[in-house]
């Protein structure tokens, strides 16, 4: 009975762990028929063993079970049965003394054999049920994981651009609808941008004057703020209309900046930091400063009145207060931003009484982002970013890209990105001189900026920035004829820019428009060191970031799919055929 109970328990356990025993047969998939058959065979096998064990029960147990039945019989039948049993059993009783010792040995051996068989049977059934449950559990787990896609193989690059997916060639745009979309959503914001830009420039001048008086011991701000980005390239379309300003600064005397570019022969910058560099702070010697006290032997009795005898020694510790990385002579981006935030706060406190609005620093992690709030509730946002000018060029080492980031920011604080924003603005102006008066290249950027922002609201942040769209447009500008950029060609040029970006994503290659590009006109004035440098691939991070690349391609294809829908959605026709225009 114990064996039977144990077998029943094992069947119950198998039923608990195996969902197939608890389901209706109509809900079982064809792939599980084999497992169900095995379970049924196991159940039948257990039932047969149960019946055989009942037949092999001890004779004394059977007599005990039958005795109550015999007591209920009539006396005549009881006497007759007892006489018959005595007559049949008496010969066996007479022979029992002779073979008692041999029977006891056989009985003992048979009992031991039965116990061994019982133990083997129990072990076998335990292993059989456990193996069956484990195999089925692995199968169920594999099906669930496969359905969730966790262990699925990452799609290949060609699978991301399969023929069934959306592409630029499948986009259908209506020229008239596209023109009305531009007039309704973009044209009005261009005029408003001029007012915002004039206000920000005037306020930034006053703020920099106050900055010069509070930070001259750490850094010198000599130049006026320089406007860069979409607001100064006249293609900003979305609100808030944010101005991007950069502020060059230099170290205090007697120190200077020494630059290490990724493309220079003496640089120790890692190869994966293309488009970046480092800024080393060095002390200027007296001979470099033009003082004759070091060049001539004036004797020990003469003292140079231009230099203090207790000047800070040229050691690593001397650069701690010069915004350098700890135990290093390299300029730190993090320290520069902290210094700039503290200095801007002090500067505002000295001039805040002159203005009838509040200046806010919304994000401590982005101290370059400022916001002016008027009493009426109107806000004006702008970015002021500290930069370091590279020698006598218009190239700048920038701590962070406030908007339109072109290079992935590095975690190392001493690696600075190079900004060519001034040359890019100059290139757009130069190309515009040769284009038709009603050129559509700015229309393209504004339309792409509007659609890109709406797409981000739908699918979330993307690795594609407006800097990538602008770079693609500049490449197309350099490859197309000037006559191809009339306003009537807006639809075609918009598809050309999207097609160029799609091709770049397939190849994981989008070259920087100015670095190593021989097609850039010499009138733009790109420094020779960057003209001869190896082109910088803005999509190089995609080679190692497989998941980011797949998501970027999916978001770009989603943008292509939504372009006609968004254009139609934000162009609302009225009943008389006109277009509702709201600014």
mmCIF file of C-alpha atoms in Angstrom, residues 281-506:
data_model
loop_
_atom_site.group_PDB
_atom_site.id
_atom_site.type_symbol
_atom_site.label_atom_id
_atom_site.label_comp_id
_atom_site.label_asym_id
_atom_site.label_seq_id
_atom_site.Cartn_x
_atom_site.Cartn_y
_atom_site.Cartn_z
ATOM 1 C CA UNK A 281 47.597 74.385 -19.566
ATOM 2 C CA UNK A 282 51.229 75.509 -19.624
ATOM 3 C CA UNK A 283 53.078 78.331 -18.010
ATOM 4 C CA UNK A 284 54.533 80.946 -20.328
ATOM 5 C CA UNK A 285 58.252 81.520 -19.788
ATOM 6 C CA UNK A 286 59.614 85.048 -19.488
ATOM 7 C CA UNK A 287 61.402 84.775 -22.814
ATOM 8 C CA UNK A 288 58.149 83.757 -24.549
ATOM 9 C CA UNK A 289 56.460 86.733 -22.928
ATOM 10 C CA UNK A 290 59.039 89.063 -24.483
ATOM 11 C CA UNK A 291 60.867 89.999 -21.290
ATOM 12 C CA UNK A 292 64.693 90.327 -21.645
ATOM 13 C CA UNK A 293 65.343 89.324 -18.041
ATOM 14 C CA UNK A 294 65.746 85.668 -18.977
ATOM 15 C CA UNK A 295 67.634 86.256 -22.190
ATOM 16 C CA UNK A 296 70.313 88.445 -20.640
ATOM 17 C CA UNK A 297 72.461 87.831 -17.586
ATOM 18 C CA UNK A 298 71.600 90.829 -15.431
ATOM 19 C CA UNK A 299 73.301 89.528 -12.311
ATOM 20 C CA UNK A 300 71.970 88.614 -8.921
ATOM 21 C CA UNK A 301 71.732 92.177 -7.675
ATOM 22 C CA UNK A 302 69.204 93.249 -10.327
ATOM 23 C CA UNK A 303 65.507 92.432 -9.992
ATOM 24 C CA UNK A 304 62.962 92.477 -12.828
ATOM 25 C CA UNK A 305 60.079 94.686 -11.772
ATOM 26 C CA UNK A 306 57.743 93.044 -14.309
ATOM 27 C CA UNK A 307 57.792 89.677 -12.518
ATOM 28 C CA UNK A 308 57.125 88.682 -8.948
ATOM 29 C CA UNK A 309 59.813 86.580 -7.318
ATOM 30 C CA UNK A 310 57.077 84.538 -5.586
ATOM 31 C CA UNK A 311 55.284 83.407 -8.726
ATOM 32 C CA UNK A 312 53.405 80.128 -8.646
ATOM 33 C CA UNK A 313 55.792 77.306 -9.571
ATOM 34 C CA UNK A 314 55.252 75.419 -12.793
ATOM 35 C CA UNK A 315 54.035 72.203 -11.197
ATOM 36 C CA UNK A 316 50.922 70.069 -11.446
ATOM 37 C CA UNK A 317 49.585 71.477 -8.170
ATOM 38 C CA UNK A 318 49.668 74.986 -9.609
ATOM 39 C CA UNK A 319 46.892 74.071 -12.093
ATOM 40 C CA UNK A 320 44.316 73.131 -9.485
ATOM 41 C CA UNK A 321 42.808 76.594 -9.484
ATOM 42 C CA UNK A 322 43.033 76.813 -13.292
ATOM 43 C CA UNK A 323 40.133 74.369 -13.861
ATOM 44 C CA UNK A 324 42.438 71.437 -14.645
ATOM 45 C CA UNK A 325 41.732 67.797 -14.007
ATOM 46 C CA UNK A 326 42.970 66.599 -10.633
ATOM 47 C CA UNK A 327 46.661 65.687 -10.677
ATOM 48 C CA UNK A 328 46.833 66.757 -14.301
ATOM 49 C CA UNK A 329 47.605 69.808 -16.404
ATOM 50 C CA UNK A 330 44.707 69.169 -18.837
ATOM 51 C CA UNK A 331 41.659 71.402 -18.800
ATOM 52 C CA UNK A 332 38.571 69.675 -17.361
ATOM 53 C CA UNK A 333 35.126 70.096 -18.910
ATOM 54 C CA UNK A 334 33.406 69.403 -15.601
ATOM 55 C CA UNK A 335 35.385 72.024 -13.713
ATOM 56 C CA UNK A 336 34.821 74.562 -16.456
ATOM 57 C CA UNK A 337 31.058 74.071 -16.285
ATOM 58 C CA UNK A 338 31.017 74.374 -12.488
ATOM 59 C CA UNK A 339 33.069 77.550 -12.699
ATOM 60 C CA UNK A 340 30.794 78.959 -15.363
ATOM 61 C CA UNK A 341 27.645 78.246 -13.371
ATOM 62 C CA UNK A 342 29.013 79.927 -10.226
ATOM 63 C CA UNK A 343 30.314 82.902 -12.195
ATOM 64 C CA UNK A 344 27.042 83.369 -14.096
ATOM 65 C CA UNK A 345 25.072 83.347 -10.841
ATOM 66 C CA UNK A 346 27.344 85.988 -9.297
ATOM 67 C CA UNK A 347 27.239 88.087 -12.453
ATOM 68 C CA UNK A 348 23.435 88.048 -12.523
ATOM 69 C CA UNK A 349 23.271 89.140 -8.877
ATOM 70 C CA UNK A 350 25.233 92.277 -9.751
ATOM 71 C CA UNK A 351 22.909 93.354 -12.610
ATOM 72 C CA UNK A 352 19.524 91.829 -11.697
ATOM 73 C CA UNK A 353 18.257 95.129 -10.251
ATOM 74 C CA UNK A 354 18.288 96.665 -13.745
ATOM 75 C CA UNK A 355 15.797 94.203 -15.259
ATOM 76 C CA UNK A 356 12.134 93.516 -14.746
ATOM 77 C CA UNK A 357 12.399 89.754 -15.212
ATOM 78 C CA UNK A 358 13.986 86.714 -13.577
ATOM 79 C CA UNK A 359 16.914 84.655 -14.873
ATOM 80 C CA UNK A 360 16.602 80.946 -14.144
ATOM 81 C CA UNK A 361 19.028 78.038 -14.336
ATOM 82 C CA UNK A 362 16.549 75.179 -14.930
ATOM 83 C CA UNK A 363 19.016 72.285 -14.841
ATOM 84 C CA UNK A 364 22.106 72.138 -12.655
ATOM 85 C CA UNK A 365 23.529 69.443 -14.944
ATOM 86 C CA UNK A 366 23.213 71.873 -17.881
ATOM 87 C CA UNK A 367 24.531 75.192 -16.542
ATOM 88 C CA UNK A 368 24.759 76.630 -20.056
ATOM 89 C CA UNK A 369 20.952 76.514 -20.416
ATOM 90 C CA UNK A 370 19.350 79.765 -19.195
ATOM 91 C CA UNK A 371 15.765 80.944 -19.238
ATOM 92 C CA UNK A 372 14.349 84.452 -18.891
ATOM 93 C CA UNK A 373 10.872 84.639 -17.368
ATOM 94 C CA UNK A 374 8.877 87.863 -17.616
ATOM 95 C CA UNK A 375 6.170 88.850 -15.177
ATOM 96 C CA UNK A 376 3.578 88.177 -17.879
ATOM 97 C CA UNK A 377 4.622 84.518 -17.935
ATOM 98 C CA UNK A 378 6.412 84.661 -21.281
ATOM 99 C CA UNK A 379 9.759 82.819 -21.297
ATOM 100 C CA UNK A 380 12.775 83.086 -23.571
ATOM 101 C CA UNK A 381 15.356 80.275 -23.494
ATOM 102 C CA UNK A 382 18.945 80.471 -24.690
ATOM 103 C CA UNK A 383 22.229 78.595 -24.279
ATOM 104 C CA UNK A 384 25.576 80.167 -23.366
ATOM 105 C CA UNK A 385 28.401 77.646 -23.614
ATOM 106 C CA UNK A 386 32.048 78.319 -22.676
ATOM 107 C CA UNK A 387 34.517 77.379 -25.420
ATOM 108 C CA UNK A 388 38.242 77.561 -26.121
ATOM 109 C CA UNK A 389 39.410 78.962 -29.434
ATOM 110 C CA UNK A 390 41.830 76.799 -31.388
ATOM 111 C CA UNK A 391 44.827 79.009 -32.165
ATOM 112 C CA UNK A 392 43.943 81.756 -34.676
ATOM 113 C CA UNK A 393 41.026 79.937 -36.315
ATOM 114 C CA UNK A 394 37.256 79.957 -35.916
ATOM 115 C CA UNK A 395 37.320 76.380 -34.642
ATOM 116 C CA UNK A 396 36.438 75.962 -30.986
ATOM 117 C CA UNK A 397 36.857 73.300 -28.338
ATOM 118 C CA UNK A 398 33.418 73.040 -26.777
ATOM 119 C CA UNK A 399 32.605 71.460 -23.447
ATOM 120 C CA UNK A 400 29.155 70.201 -24.482
ATOM 121 C CA UNK A 401 26.892 70.584 -27.472
ATOM 122 C CA UNK A 402 23.766 72.256 -26.054
ATOM 123 C CA UNK A 403 21.670 71.362 -29.124
ATOM 124 C CA UNK A 404 22.176 69.479 -32.389
ATOM 125 C CA UNK A 405 24.904 67.278 -30.980
ATOM 126 C CA UNK A 406 27.174 65.887 -33.685
ATOM 127 C CA UNK A 407 29.512 63.741 -31.617
ATOM 128 C CA UNK A 408 28.661 61.383 -28.814
ATOM 129 C CA UNK A 409 29.820 62.950 -25.568
ATOM 130 C CA UNK A 410 32.687 61.140 -23.930
ATOM 131 C CA UNK A 411 32.847 60.229 -20.289
ATOM 132 C CA UNK A 412 36.428 61.450 -19.924
ATOM 133 C CA UNK A 413 36.483 65.021 -18.662
ATOM 134 C CA UNK A 414 39.632 66.061 -20.534
ATOM 135 C CA UNK A 415 38.405 65.089 -24.031
ATOM 136 C CA UNK A 416 36.850 68.120 -25.712
ATOM 137 C CA UNK A 417 34.761 68.079 -28.892
ATOM 138 C CA UNK A 418 35.590 70.375 -31.797
ATOM 139 C CA UNK A 419 32.872 72.719 -33.020
ATOM 140 C CA UNK A 420 32.888 73.966 -36.629
ATOM 141 C CA UNK A 421 29.618 75.855 -36.201
ATOM 142 C CA UNK A 422 31.096 79.156 -37.397
ATOM 143 C CA UNK A 423 32.407 77.576 -40.616
ATOM 144 C CA UNK A 424 29.121 75.737 -41.185
ATOM 145 C CA UNK A 425 27.225 79.013 -40.909
ATOM 146 C CA UNK A 426 29.719 80.579 -43.301
ATOM 147 C CA UNK A 427 29.323 77.683 -45.772
ATOM 148 C CA UNK A 428 25.537 78.039 -45.844
ATOM 149 C CA UNK A 429 25.809 81.755 -46.513
ATOM 150 C CA UNK A 430 28.377 81.224 -49.256
ATOM 151 C CA UNK A 431 26.253 78.600 -51.021
ATOM 152 C CA UNK A 432 23.127 80.752 -50.712
ATOM 153 C CA UNK A 433 24.782 83.496 -52.767
ATOM 154 C CA UNK A 434 24.918 81.220 -55.820
ATOM 155 C CA UNK A 435 21.465 79.673 -55.338
ATOM 156 C CA UNK A 436 18.217 81.082 -56.799
ATOM 157 C CA UNK A 437 16.606 83.923 -54.805
ATOM 158 C CA UNK A 438 13.729 81.645 -53.786
ATOM 159 C CA UNK A 439 15.986 78.705 -52.894
ATOM 160 C CA UNK A 440 14.370 75.846 -50.959
ATOM 161 C CA UNK A 441 17.398 74.627 -48.990
ATOM 162 C CA UNK A 442 16.308 76.485 -45.845
ATOM 163 C CA UNK A 443 12.758 75.256 -46.429
ATOM 164 C CA UNK A 444 14.114 71.692 -46.415
ATOM 165 C CA UNK A 445 15.889 72.143 -43.087
ATOM 166 C CA UNK A 446 12.879 73.773 -41.480
ATOM 167 C CA UNK A 447 10.531 71.056 -42.704
ATOM 168 C CA UNK A 448 12.853 68.281 -41.558
ATOM 169 C CA UNK A 449 13.299 69.959 -38.180
ATOM 170 C CA UNK A 450 9.536 70.181 -37.683
ATOM 171 C CA UNK A 451 8.921 66.557 -38.713
ATOM 172 C CA UNK A 452 11.873 65.267 -36.688
ATOM 173 C CA UNK A 453 10.611 66.915 -33.507
ATOM 174 C CA UNK A 454 7.105 65.510 -33.992
ATOM 175 C CA UNK A 455 8.541 62.049 -34.594
ATOM 176 C CA UNK A 456 10.549 62.212 -31.351
ATOM 177 C CA UNK A 457 7.326 62.909 -29.486
ATOM 178 C CA UNK A 458 5.879 59.721 -30.995
ATOM 179 C CA UNK A 459 8.772 57.241 -30.722
ATOM 180 C CA UNK A 460 11.054 58.817 -28.114
ATOM 181 C CA UNK A 461 14.600 60.133 -28.236
ATOM 182 C CA UNK A 462 16.621 59.095 -31.258
ATOM 183 C CA UNK A 463 20.332 58.851 -31.970
ATOM 184 C CA UNK A 464 19.643 60.867 -35.106
ATOM 185 C CA UNK A 465 19.898 64.596 -34.382
ATOM 186 C CA UNK A 466 19.194 67.614 -36.530
ATOM 187 C CA UNK A 467 22.943 67.949 -36.996
ATOM 188 C CA UNK A 468 22.851 64.717 -39.009
ATOM 189 C CA UNK A 469 19.998 66.071 -41.148
ATOM 190 C CA UNK A 470 21.877 69.322 -41.698
ATOM 191 C CA UNK A 471 25.058 67.427 -42.634
ATOM 192 C CA UNK A 472 23.096 65.378 -45.182
ATOM 193 C CA UNK A 473 21.616 68.570 -46.666
ATOM 194 C CA UNK A 474 25.055 70.170 -47.000
ATOM 195 C CA UNK A 475 26.348 67.085 -48.830
ATOM 196 C CA UNK A 476 23.398 67.287 -51.237
ATOM 197 C CA UNK A 477 23.961 71.032 -51.664
ATOM 198 C CA UNK A 478 27.541 70.426 -52.765
ATOM 199 C CA UNK A 479 26.504 67.718 -55.238
ATOM 200 C CA UNK A 480 23.471 69.363 -56.925
ATOM 201 C CA UNK A 481 23.339 72.179 -59.438
ATOM 202 C CA UNK A 482 22.330 75.598 -58.186
ATOM 203 C CA UNK A 483 19.320 75.627 -60.510
ATOM 204 C CA UNK A 484 17.947 72.486 -58.821
ATOM 205 C CA UNK A 485 17.210 74.368 -55.612
ATOM 206 C CA UNK A 486 14.292 76.510 -56.700
ATOM 207 C CA UNK A 487 11.265 76.597 -54.436
ATOM 208 C CA UNK A 488 9.320 74.489 -56.947
ATOM 209 C CA UNK A 489 11.783 71.627 -56.308
ATOM 210 C CA UNK A 490 11.119 71.439 -52.564
ATOM 211 C CA UNK A 491 9.553 67.985 -52.759
ATOM 212 C CA UNK A 492 12.430 66.519 -54.792
ATOM 213 C CA UNK A 493 15.154 68.049 -52.639
ATOM 214 C CA UNK A 494 13.402 66.868 -49.471
ATOM 215 C CA UNK A 495 13.438 63.312 -50.829
ATOM 216 C CA UNK A 496 17.104 63.717 -51.833
ATOM 217 C CA UNK A 497 18.123 64.623 -48.295
ATOM 218 C CA UNK A 498 16.132 61.746 -46.782
ATOM 219 C CA UNK A 499 17.549 59.384 -49.418
ATOM 220 C CA UNK A 500 21.116 60.477 -48.635
ATOM 221 C CA UNK A 501 20.530 59.867 -44.938
ATOM 222 C CA UNK A 502 18.966 56.472 -45.660
ATOM 223 C CA UNK A 503 22.007 55.463 -47.734
ATOM 224 C CA UNK A 504 24.322 56.673 -44.961
ATOM 225 C CA UNK A 505 22.480 54.567 -42.398
ATOM 226 C CA UNK A 506 22.797 51.470 -44.591
#
